[in-house]
Coordinates of C-alpha atoms in Angstrom, one line a residue:
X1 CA 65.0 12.3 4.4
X2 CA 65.5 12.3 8.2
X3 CA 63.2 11.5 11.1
X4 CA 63.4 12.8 14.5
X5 CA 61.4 11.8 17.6
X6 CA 59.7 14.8 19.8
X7 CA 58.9 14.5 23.2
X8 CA 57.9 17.6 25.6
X9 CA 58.5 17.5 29.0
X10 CA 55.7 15.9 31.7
X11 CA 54.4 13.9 28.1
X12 CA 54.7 9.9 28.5
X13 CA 55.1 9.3 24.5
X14 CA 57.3 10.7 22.3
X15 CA 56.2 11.8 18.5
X16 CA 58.2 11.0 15.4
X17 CA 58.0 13.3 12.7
X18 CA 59.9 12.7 8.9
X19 CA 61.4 15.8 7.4
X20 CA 62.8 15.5 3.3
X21 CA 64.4 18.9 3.6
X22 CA 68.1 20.0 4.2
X23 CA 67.3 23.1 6.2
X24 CA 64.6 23.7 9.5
X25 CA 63.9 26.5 11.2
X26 CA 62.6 25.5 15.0
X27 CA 60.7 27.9 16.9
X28 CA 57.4 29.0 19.0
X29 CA 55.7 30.8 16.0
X30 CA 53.8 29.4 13.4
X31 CA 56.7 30.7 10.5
X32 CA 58.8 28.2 11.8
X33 CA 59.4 24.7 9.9
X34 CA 59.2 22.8 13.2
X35 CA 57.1 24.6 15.5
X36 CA 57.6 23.8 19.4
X37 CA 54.2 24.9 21.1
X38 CA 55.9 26.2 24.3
X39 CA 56.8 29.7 26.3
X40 CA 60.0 27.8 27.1
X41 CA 61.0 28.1 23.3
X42 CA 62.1 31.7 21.5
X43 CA 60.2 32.2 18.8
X44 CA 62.9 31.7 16.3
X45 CA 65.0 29.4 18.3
X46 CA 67.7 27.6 16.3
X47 CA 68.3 26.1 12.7
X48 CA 68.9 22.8 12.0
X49 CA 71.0 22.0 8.7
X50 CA 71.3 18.2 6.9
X51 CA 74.6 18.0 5.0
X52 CA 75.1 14.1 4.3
X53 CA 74.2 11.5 6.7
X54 CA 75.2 14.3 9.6
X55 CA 72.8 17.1 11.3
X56 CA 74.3 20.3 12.3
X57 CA 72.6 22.7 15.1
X58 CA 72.4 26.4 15.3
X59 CA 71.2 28.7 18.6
X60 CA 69.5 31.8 16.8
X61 CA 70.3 33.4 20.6
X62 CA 67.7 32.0 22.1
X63 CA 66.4 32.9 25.2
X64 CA 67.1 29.8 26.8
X65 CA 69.5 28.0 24.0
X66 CA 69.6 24.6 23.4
X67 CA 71.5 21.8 25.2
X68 CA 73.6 18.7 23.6
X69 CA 74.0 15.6 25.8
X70 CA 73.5 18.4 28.5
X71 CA 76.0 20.5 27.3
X72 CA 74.7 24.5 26.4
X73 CA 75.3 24.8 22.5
X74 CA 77.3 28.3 21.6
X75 CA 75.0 31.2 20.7
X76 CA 75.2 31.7 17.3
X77 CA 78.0 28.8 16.6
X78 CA 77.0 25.7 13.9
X79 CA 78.0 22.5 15.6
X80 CA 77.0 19.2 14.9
X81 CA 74.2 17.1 16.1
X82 CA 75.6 13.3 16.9
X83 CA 73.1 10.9 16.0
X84 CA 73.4 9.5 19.6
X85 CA 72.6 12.4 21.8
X86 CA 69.4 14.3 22.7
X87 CA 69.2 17.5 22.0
X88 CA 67.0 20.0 24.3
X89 CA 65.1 23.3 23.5
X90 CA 62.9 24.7 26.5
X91 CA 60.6 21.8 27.4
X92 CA 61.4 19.5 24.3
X93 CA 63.9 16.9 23.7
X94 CA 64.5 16.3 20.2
X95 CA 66.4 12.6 19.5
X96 CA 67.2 11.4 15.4
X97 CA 65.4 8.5 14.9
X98 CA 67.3 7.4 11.9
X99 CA 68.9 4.0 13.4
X100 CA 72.4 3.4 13.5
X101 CA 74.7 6.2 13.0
X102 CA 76.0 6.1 9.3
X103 CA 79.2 7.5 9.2
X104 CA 81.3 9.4 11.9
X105 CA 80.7 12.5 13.6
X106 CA 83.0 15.4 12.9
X107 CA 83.0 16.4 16.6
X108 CA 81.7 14.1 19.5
X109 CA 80.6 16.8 21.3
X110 CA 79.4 20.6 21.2
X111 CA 82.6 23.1 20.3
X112 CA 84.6 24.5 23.3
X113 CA 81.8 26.8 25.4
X114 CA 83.2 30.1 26.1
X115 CA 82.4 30.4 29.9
X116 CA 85.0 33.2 30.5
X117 CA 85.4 35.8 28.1
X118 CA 89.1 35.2 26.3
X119 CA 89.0 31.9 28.3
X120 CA 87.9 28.4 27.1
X121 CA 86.9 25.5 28.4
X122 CA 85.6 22.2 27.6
X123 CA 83.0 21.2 29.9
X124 CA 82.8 17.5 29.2
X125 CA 86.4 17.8 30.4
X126 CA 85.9 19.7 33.3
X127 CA 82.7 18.0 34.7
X128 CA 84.5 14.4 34.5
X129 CA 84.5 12.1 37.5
X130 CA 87.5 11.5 36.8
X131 CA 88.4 15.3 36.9
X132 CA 86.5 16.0 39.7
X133 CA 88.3 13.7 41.6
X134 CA 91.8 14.3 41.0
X135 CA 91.4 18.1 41.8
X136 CA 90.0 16.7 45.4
X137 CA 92.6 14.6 46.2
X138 CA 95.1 17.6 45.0
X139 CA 93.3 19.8 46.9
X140 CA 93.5 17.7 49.7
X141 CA 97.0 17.4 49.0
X142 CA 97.4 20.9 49.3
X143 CA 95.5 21.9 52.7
X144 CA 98.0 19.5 54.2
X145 CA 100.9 20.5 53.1
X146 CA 100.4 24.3 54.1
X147 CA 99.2 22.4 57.7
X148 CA 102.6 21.5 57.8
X149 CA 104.5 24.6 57.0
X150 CA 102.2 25.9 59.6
X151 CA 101.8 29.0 57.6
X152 CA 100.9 32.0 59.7
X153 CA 97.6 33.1 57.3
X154 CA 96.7 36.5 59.1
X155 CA 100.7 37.7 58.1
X156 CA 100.7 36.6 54.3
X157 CA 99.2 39.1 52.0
X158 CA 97.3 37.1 49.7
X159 CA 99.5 37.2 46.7
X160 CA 102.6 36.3 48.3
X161 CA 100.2 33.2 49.7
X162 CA 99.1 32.5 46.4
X163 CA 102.9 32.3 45.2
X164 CA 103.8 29.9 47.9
X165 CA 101.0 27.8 47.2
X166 CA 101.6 27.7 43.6
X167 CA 105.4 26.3 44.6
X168 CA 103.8 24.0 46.8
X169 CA 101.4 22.5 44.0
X170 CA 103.8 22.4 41.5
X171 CA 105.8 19.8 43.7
X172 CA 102.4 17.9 44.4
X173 CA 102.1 17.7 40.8
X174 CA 104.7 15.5 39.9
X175 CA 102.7 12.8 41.4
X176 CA 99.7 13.5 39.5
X177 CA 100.9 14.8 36.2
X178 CA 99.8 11.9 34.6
X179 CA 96.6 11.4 35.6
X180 CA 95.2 15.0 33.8
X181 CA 93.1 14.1 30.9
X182 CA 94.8 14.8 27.6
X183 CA 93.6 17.9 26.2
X184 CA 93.3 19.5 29.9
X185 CA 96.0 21.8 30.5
X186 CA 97.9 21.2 33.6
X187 CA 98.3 25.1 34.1
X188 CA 94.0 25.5 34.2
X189 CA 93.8 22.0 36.3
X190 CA 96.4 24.2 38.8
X191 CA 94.8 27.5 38.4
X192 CA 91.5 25.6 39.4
X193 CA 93.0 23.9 42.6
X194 CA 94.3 27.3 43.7
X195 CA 91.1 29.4 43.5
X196 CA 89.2 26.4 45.1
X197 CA 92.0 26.5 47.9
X198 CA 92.5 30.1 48.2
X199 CA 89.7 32.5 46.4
X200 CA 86.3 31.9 44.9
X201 CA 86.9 28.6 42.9
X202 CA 85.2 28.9 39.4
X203 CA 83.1 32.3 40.3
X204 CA 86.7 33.6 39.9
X205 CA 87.0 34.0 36.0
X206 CA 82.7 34.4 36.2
X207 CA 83.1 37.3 38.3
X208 CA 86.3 38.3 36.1
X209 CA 83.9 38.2 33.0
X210 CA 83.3 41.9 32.2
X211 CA 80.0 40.3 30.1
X212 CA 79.0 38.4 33.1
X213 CA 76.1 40.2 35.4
X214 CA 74.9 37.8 37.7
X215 CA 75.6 34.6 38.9
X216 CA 73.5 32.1 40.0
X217 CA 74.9 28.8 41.8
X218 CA 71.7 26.7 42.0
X219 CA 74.1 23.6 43.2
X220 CA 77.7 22.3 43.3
X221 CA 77.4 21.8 39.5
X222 CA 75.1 23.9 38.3
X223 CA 76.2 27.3 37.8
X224 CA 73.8 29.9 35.6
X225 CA 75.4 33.5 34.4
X226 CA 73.7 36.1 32.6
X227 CA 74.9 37.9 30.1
X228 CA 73.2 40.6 27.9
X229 CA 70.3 39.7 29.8
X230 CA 70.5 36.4 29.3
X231 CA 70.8 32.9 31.3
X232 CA 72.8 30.5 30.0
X233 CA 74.3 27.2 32.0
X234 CA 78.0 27.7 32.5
X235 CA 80.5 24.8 32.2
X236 CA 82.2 25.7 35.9
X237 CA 81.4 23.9 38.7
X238 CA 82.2 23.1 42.1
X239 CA 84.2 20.0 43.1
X240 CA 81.6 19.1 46.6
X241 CA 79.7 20.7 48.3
X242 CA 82.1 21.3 51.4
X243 CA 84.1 23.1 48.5
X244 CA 81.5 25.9 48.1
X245 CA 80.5 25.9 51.5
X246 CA 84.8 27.0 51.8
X247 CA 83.9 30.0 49.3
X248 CA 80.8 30.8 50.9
X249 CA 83.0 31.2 54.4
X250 CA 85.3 33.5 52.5
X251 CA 82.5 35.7 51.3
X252 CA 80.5 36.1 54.2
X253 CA 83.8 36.5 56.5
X254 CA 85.3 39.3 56.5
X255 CA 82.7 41.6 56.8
X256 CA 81.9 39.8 60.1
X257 CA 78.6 37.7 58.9
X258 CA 78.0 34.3 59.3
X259 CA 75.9 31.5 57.6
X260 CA 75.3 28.0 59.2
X261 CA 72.7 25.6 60.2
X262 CA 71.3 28.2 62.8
X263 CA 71.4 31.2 60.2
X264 CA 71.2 29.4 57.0
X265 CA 70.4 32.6 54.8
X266 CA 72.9 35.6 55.0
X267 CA 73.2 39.0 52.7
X268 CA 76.7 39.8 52.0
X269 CA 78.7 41.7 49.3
X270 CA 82.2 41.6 47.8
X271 CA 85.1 43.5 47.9
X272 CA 84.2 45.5 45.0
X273 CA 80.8 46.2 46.1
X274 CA 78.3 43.0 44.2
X275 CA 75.6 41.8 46.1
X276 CA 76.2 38.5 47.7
X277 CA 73.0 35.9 48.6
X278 CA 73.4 32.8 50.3
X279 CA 70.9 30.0 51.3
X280 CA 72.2 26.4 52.6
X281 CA 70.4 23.0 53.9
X282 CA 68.4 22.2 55.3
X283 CA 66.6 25.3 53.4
X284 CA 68.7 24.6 50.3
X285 CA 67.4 21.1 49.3
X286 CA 70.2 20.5 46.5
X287 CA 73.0 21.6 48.6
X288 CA 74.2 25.2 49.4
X289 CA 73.2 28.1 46.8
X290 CA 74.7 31.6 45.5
X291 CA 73.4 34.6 44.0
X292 CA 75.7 37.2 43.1
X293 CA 74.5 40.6 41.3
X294 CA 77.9 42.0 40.2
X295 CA 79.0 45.4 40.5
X296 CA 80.1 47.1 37.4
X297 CA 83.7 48.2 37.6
X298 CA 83.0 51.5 36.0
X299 CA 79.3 52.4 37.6
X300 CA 76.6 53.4 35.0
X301 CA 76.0 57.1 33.9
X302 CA 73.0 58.0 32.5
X303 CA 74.1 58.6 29.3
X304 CA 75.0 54.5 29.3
X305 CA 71.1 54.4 30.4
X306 CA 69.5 56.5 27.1
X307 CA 72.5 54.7 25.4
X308 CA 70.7 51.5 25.9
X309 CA 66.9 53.0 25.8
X310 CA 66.1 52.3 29.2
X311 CA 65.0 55.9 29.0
X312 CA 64.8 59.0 26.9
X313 CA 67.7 62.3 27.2
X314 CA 64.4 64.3 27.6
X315 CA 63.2 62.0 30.7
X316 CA 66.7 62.0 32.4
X317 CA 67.1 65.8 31.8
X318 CA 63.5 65.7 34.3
X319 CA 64.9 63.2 36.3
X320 CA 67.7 65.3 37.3
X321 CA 66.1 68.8 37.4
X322 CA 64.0 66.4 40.5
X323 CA 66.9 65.6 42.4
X324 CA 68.6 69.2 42.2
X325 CA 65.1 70.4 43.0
X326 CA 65.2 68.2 46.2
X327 CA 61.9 65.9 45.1
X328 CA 61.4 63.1 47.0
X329 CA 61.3 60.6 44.6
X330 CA 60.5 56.4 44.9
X331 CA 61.8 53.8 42.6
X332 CA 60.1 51.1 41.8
X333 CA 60.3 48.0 40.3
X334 CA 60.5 44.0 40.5
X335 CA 63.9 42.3 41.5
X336 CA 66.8 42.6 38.5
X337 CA 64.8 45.5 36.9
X338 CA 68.0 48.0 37.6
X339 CA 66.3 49.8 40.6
X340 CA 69.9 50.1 42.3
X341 CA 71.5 50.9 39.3
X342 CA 69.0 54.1 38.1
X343 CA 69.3 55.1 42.3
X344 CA 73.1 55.4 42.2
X345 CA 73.2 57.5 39.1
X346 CA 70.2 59.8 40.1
X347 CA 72.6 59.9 43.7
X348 CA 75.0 61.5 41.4
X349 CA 73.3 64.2 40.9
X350 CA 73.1 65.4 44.6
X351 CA 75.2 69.0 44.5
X352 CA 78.8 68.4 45.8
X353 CA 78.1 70.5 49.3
X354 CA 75.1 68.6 50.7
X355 CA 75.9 66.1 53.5
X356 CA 74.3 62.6 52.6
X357 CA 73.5 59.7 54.3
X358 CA 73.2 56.4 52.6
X359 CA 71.4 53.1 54.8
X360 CA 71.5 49.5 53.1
X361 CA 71.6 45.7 53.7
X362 CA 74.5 44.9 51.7
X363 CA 76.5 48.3 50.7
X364 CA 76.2 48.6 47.0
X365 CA 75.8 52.6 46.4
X366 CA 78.4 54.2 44.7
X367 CA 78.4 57.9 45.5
X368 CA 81.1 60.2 43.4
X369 CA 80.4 63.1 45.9
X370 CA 82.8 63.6 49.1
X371 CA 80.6 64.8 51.9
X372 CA 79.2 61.0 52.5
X373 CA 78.3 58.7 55.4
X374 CA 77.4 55.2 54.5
X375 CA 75.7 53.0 56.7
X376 CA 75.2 49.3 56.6
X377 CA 72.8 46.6 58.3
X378 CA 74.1 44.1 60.8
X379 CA 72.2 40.6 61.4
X380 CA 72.2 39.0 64.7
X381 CA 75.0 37.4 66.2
X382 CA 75.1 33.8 67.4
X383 CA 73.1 34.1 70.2
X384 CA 70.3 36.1 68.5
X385 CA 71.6 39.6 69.4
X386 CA 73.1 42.8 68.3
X387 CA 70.7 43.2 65.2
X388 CA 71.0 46.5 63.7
X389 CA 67.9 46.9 61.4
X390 CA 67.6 49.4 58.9
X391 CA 64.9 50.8 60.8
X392 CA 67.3 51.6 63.6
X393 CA 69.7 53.6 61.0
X394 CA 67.1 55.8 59.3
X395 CA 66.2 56.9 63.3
X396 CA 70.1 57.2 63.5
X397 CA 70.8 59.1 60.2
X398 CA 67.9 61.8 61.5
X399 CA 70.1 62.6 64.6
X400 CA 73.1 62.7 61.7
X401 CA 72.3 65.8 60.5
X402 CA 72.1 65.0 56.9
X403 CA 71.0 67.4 53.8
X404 CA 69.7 64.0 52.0
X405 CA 68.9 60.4 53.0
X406 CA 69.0 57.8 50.7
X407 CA 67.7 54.1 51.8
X408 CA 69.2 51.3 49.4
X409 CA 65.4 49.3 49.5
X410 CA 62.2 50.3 52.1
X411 CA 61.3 46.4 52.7
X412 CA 59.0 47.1 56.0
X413 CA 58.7 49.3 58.8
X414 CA 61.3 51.6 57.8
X415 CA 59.1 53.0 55.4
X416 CA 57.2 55.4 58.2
X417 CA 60.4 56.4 59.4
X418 CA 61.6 57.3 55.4
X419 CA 58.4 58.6 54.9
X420 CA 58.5 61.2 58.3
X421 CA 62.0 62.1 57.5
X422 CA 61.0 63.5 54.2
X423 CA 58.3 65.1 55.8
X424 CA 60.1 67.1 58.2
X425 CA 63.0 68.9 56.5
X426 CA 64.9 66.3 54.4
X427 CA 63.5 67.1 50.6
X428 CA 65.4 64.9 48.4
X429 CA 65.8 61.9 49.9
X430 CA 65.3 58.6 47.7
X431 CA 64.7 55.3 48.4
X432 CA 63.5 52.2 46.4
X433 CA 61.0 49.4 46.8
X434 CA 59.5 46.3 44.5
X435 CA 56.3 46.9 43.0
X436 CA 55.4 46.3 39.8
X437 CA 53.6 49.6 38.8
X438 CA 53.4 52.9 40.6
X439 CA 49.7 52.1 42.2
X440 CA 51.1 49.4 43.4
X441 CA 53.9 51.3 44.8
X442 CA 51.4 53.4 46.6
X443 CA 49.6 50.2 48.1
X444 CA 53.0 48.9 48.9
X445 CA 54.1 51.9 50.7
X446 CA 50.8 52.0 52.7
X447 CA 51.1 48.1 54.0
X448 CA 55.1 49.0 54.8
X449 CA 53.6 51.2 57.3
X450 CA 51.4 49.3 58.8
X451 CA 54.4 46.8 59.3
X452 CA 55.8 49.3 61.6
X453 CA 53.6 48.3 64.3
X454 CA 52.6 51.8 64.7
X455 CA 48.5 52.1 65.0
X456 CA 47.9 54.6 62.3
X457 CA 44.4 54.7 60.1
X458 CA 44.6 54.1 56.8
X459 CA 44.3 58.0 55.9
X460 CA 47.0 59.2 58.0
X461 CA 49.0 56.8 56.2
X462 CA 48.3 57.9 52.5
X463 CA 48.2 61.7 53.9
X464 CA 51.6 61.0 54.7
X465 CA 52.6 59.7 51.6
X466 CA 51.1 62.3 49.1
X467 CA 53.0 64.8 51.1
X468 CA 56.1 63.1 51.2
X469 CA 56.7 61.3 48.1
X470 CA 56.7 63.4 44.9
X471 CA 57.6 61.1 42.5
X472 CA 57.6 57.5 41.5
X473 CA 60.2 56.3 38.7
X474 CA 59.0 52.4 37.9
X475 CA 61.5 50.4 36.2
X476 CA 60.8 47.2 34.3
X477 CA 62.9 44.3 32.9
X478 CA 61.5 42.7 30.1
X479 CA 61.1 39.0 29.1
X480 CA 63.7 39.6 26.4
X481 CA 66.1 40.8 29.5
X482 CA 65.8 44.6 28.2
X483 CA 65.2 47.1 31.6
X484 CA 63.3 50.5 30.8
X485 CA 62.1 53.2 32.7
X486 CA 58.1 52.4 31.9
X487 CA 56.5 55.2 34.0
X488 CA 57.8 58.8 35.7
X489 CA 54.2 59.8 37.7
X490 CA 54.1 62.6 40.1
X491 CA 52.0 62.1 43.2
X492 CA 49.4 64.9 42.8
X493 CA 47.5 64.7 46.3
X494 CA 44.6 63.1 47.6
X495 CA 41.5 62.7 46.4
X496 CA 38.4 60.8 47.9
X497 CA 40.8 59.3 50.3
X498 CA 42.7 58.1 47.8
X499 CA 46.4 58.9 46.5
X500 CA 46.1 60.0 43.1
X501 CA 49.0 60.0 40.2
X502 CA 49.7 61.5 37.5
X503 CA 52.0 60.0 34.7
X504 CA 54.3 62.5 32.9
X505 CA 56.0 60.1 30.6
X506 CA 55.2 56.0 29.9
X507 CA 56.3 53.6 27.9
X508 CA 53.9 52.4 25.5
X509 CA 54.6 49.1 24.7
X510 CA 54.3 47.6 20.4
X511 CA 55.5 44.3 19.9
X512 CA 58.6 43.2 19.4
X513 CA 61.6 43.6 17.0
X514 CA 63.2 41.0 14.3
X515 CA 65.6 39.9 17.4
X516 CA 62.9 39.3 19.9
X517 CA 63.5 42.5 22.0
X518 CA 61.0 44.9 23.3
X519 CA 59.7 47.9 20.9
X520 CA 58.0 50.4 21.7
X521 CA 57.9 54.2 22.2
X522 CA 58.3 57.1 25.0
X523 CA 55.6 59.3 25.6
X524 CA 55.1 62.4 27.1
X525 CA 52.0 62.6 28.7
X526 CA 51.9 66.9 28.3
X527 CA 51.4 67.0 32.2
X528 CA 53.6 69.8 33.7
X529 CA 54.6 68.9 36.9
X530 CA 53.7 71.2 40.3
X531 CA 57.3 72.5 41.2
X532 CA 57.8 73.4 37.6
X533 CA 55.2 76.0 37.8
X534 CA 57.0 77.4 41.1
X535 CA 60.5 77.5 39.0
X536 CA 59.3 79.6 36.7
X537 CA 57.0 82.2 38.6
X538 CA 60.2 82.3 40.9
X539 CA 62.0 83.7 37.5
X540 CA 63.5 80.8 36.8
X541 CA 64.0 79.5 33.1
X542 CA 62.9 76.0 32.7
X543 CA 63.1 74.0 29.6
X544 CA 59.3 73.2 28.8
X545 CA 60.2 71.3 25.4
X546 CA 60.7 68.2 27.4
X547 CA 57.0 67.9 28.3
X548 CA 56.1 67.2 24.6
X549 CA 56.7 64.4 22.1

């Protein structure tokens, strides 16, 4: 028999609860031995196992795993549960209430967490004061000594930099060899100093991670990644706060953008193309903060998308009979949902001799075509000037003379200009823009245009919508961190003053599988779009077995 005391998050009291058996299952649903009453908690969460006088601790990949002492516990790895620590699934914290501990612990604390892929790391060891401070004063160390050699930084390529810095540490080491923990290797503790000196710091190995897809720096010591669709808390972490605000510099430099108290929040990117977000005090309460959505080094095809049954090979053989049929199509979706992802492979299928024109905030776009000009957003300078809006580059592109335009996200009055450009002569542009539903697309659209400043009656606006969008693609990500393609509507016209649309395939939504993911089917709605009809009285085969399920 074992007891363990209960207490949910914003409760005053805790609740005790005595359990005679050697296995628990913990979860949301009522099939669960210990049921935790809370969106916070998966449904089957973990597994709890008695073996002696000692409780071990499974995550059943959890949507947002459990937490030892405040360490993440390995997905899918048995560890053991000492008596002394809490232990935290979604709002709970679950603490044995057995008394003294009878016997000793196999482990002290949670197995090694695999932050890096083929890489790991302890992160009692790395979170230490004790840690944490040695790799300052090193670092410290460092920046000094390369103050001295005067290095000339603008001549040094940055591997032959890191090599001399590397020479230079190694001699700095000698007087602080013996102060790294045992069990911290002094090559990681080194490797550490130099990326926080000279590169990223500890987004390094994250952004290194093939499995990682975004990072999320909520503070100097609390760094989220997702992987697989998934957050979990990574053991890197940032030695001060003047130590990210250093890797936030070398983002946002070199592509000539700036970020201080004047212009706390800044869009950047990286060298290989992953969108960069930034936000510091006084906005950022807990210190300076860092969203990075990587870019895949190999982009996404669409057979990676039916591959993961985002969409159907009958819906992406539509979806690109639209884009060589020069539709103007819109997609949609909230933010992570894989709208920038789905508009770089349907840019793919532009024909090799058209002239395009891509226009974004942060260059993202990934075009295998040759004939391309790429445009890209500039915020004001210091003194409040020399803004170049994306508004201003869709006017440009139109004097450009491009076959297609493509607008990395419509955000506000842009959208008239988008929407004017494919109604005078440039079919097949595309675009995308957060909505959660293609109505809500439409009403979107319609208040974008009003945000233009441009006086125009509601009707003229949705006039010139129905004749210039032909298709909206909505894309959703799922609670269980699947993305699919949930509607493909054609905008059929207007009717009563109204845009109508016309779904041609859907998701339909059933539940959810053994491992928690989103089930479901996609349908085919029967409805044969307008420029279909053309195709074929024009002579031209078209295969109609996609329209039917």
């Amino acid at each position: 028999m074992f007891r363990l005391k209960i207490q949910k998050k914003g409760t005053a009291a805790a609740e005790t609860h005595r359990f005679t058996e050697n296995r628990l299952s913990i979860g949301r649903v009522a099939a669960n031995d210990l049921v935790l009453d809370d969106i916070s908690v998966s449904k089957r969460h973990a597994a709890l196992r008695r073996s002696g006088d000692q409780l071990w601790i499974r995550d059943l990949d959890s949507t947002n795993g459990c937490r030892l002492g405040g360490h993440p516990v390995p997905k899918g790895e048995e560890v053991v549960w000492p008596p002394e620590v809490g232990l935290r699934i979604g709002a709970f914290t679950l603490v044995q209430a057995n008394g003294q501990s009878r016997g000793p612990a196999a482990r002290s604390r949670p197995p090694a967490d695999t932050g890096v892929s083929g890489h790991q790391t302890d992160p009692s060891r790395q979170k230490t004061p004790q840690v944490i401070q040695l790799r300052n004063r090193v670092h410290r160390r460092l920046l000094e000594m390369i103050d001295l050699r005067r290095l000339d930084l603008k001549e040094v390529d940055d591997r032959k930099l890191r090599e001399q810095c590397h020479e230079i540490l190694q001699r700095i080491m000698s007087d602080y060899r013996s102060q790294i923990p045992d069990g911290l290797p002094e090559a990681e503790f080194v490797k550490d100093v130099l990326d926080e000196a000279l590169g990223l710091g500890p987004l390094e190995d994250l952004i290194a991670d093939p499995e990682v897809s975004e990072i999320m720096v909520n503070r100097k010591d609390q760094i989220f990644v997702e992987r697989r669709g998934r957050l979990a808390l990574s053991p890197k972490i940032f030695s001060s706060d003047l130590s990210l605000m250093g890797v936030i510099t070398r983002i946002v430099g070199p592509i000539g953008r700036r970020v201080d108290e004047s212009s706390p929040m800044v869009d950047a990117r990286l060298k290989d193309g992953s969108r960069v977000n930034v936000i510091i005090p006084p906005l950022a309460l807990d210190g300076p903060s860092v969203t990075i959505r990587k870019f895949p080094s190999s982009p996404l095809e669409i057979g990676d998308l039916i591959q993961f049954n985002t969409l159907t090979s009958a819906m992406a053989a539509f979806i690109e009979s639209c884009v060589v049929n020069r539709k103007n199509i819109v997609i949609s979706g909230g933010t992570g949902s894989g709208k920038t992802t789905t508009l770089n492979i349907l840019s793919g299928y532009i024909p090799e001799h058209e002239r395009i024109v891509t226009i974004e905030d942060a260059a993202e776009l990934q075009l295998p075509q040759e004939h391309v000009v790429r445009m890209e957003s500039r915020p004001p300078n210091i003194e409040g000037k020399g803004a170049v809006t994306i508004r201003d580059l869709v006017r440009n592109a139109l004097r450009m003379r491009p076959d297609r335009i493509i607008v990395g996200e419509c955000r506000g009055g842009e959208s008239l200009d988008m929407l004017q450009a494919m109604n005078t002569g440039h079919d097949g542009s595309l675009t995308t823009g957060h909505a959660n539903s293609p109505e809500d697309m439409l009403a979107r659209l319609e208040t974008m245009v009003m945000m233009s400043g441009e006086d125009l009656p509601s009707r003229a606006i949705r006039e010139q919508i129905a004749a210039g969008v032909d298709f909206i693609i909505q894309q959703t990500r799922f609670s269980c961190g699947t993305r699919k393609i949930t509607h493909i509507s054609e905008v059929a016209g207007i009717e009563e003053g109204k845009v109508v649309l016309q779904d041609i395939y859907y998701f339909k939504q059933e539940g959810f599988d053994h491992d928690g993911n989103t089930s479901g089917r996609f349908m085919a709605t029967g409805w044969i779009p307008r420029f279909y009809d053309e195709l074929q009285q024009r002579g031209i085969e078209m295969n109609m077995d996609i329209f039917h399920n």
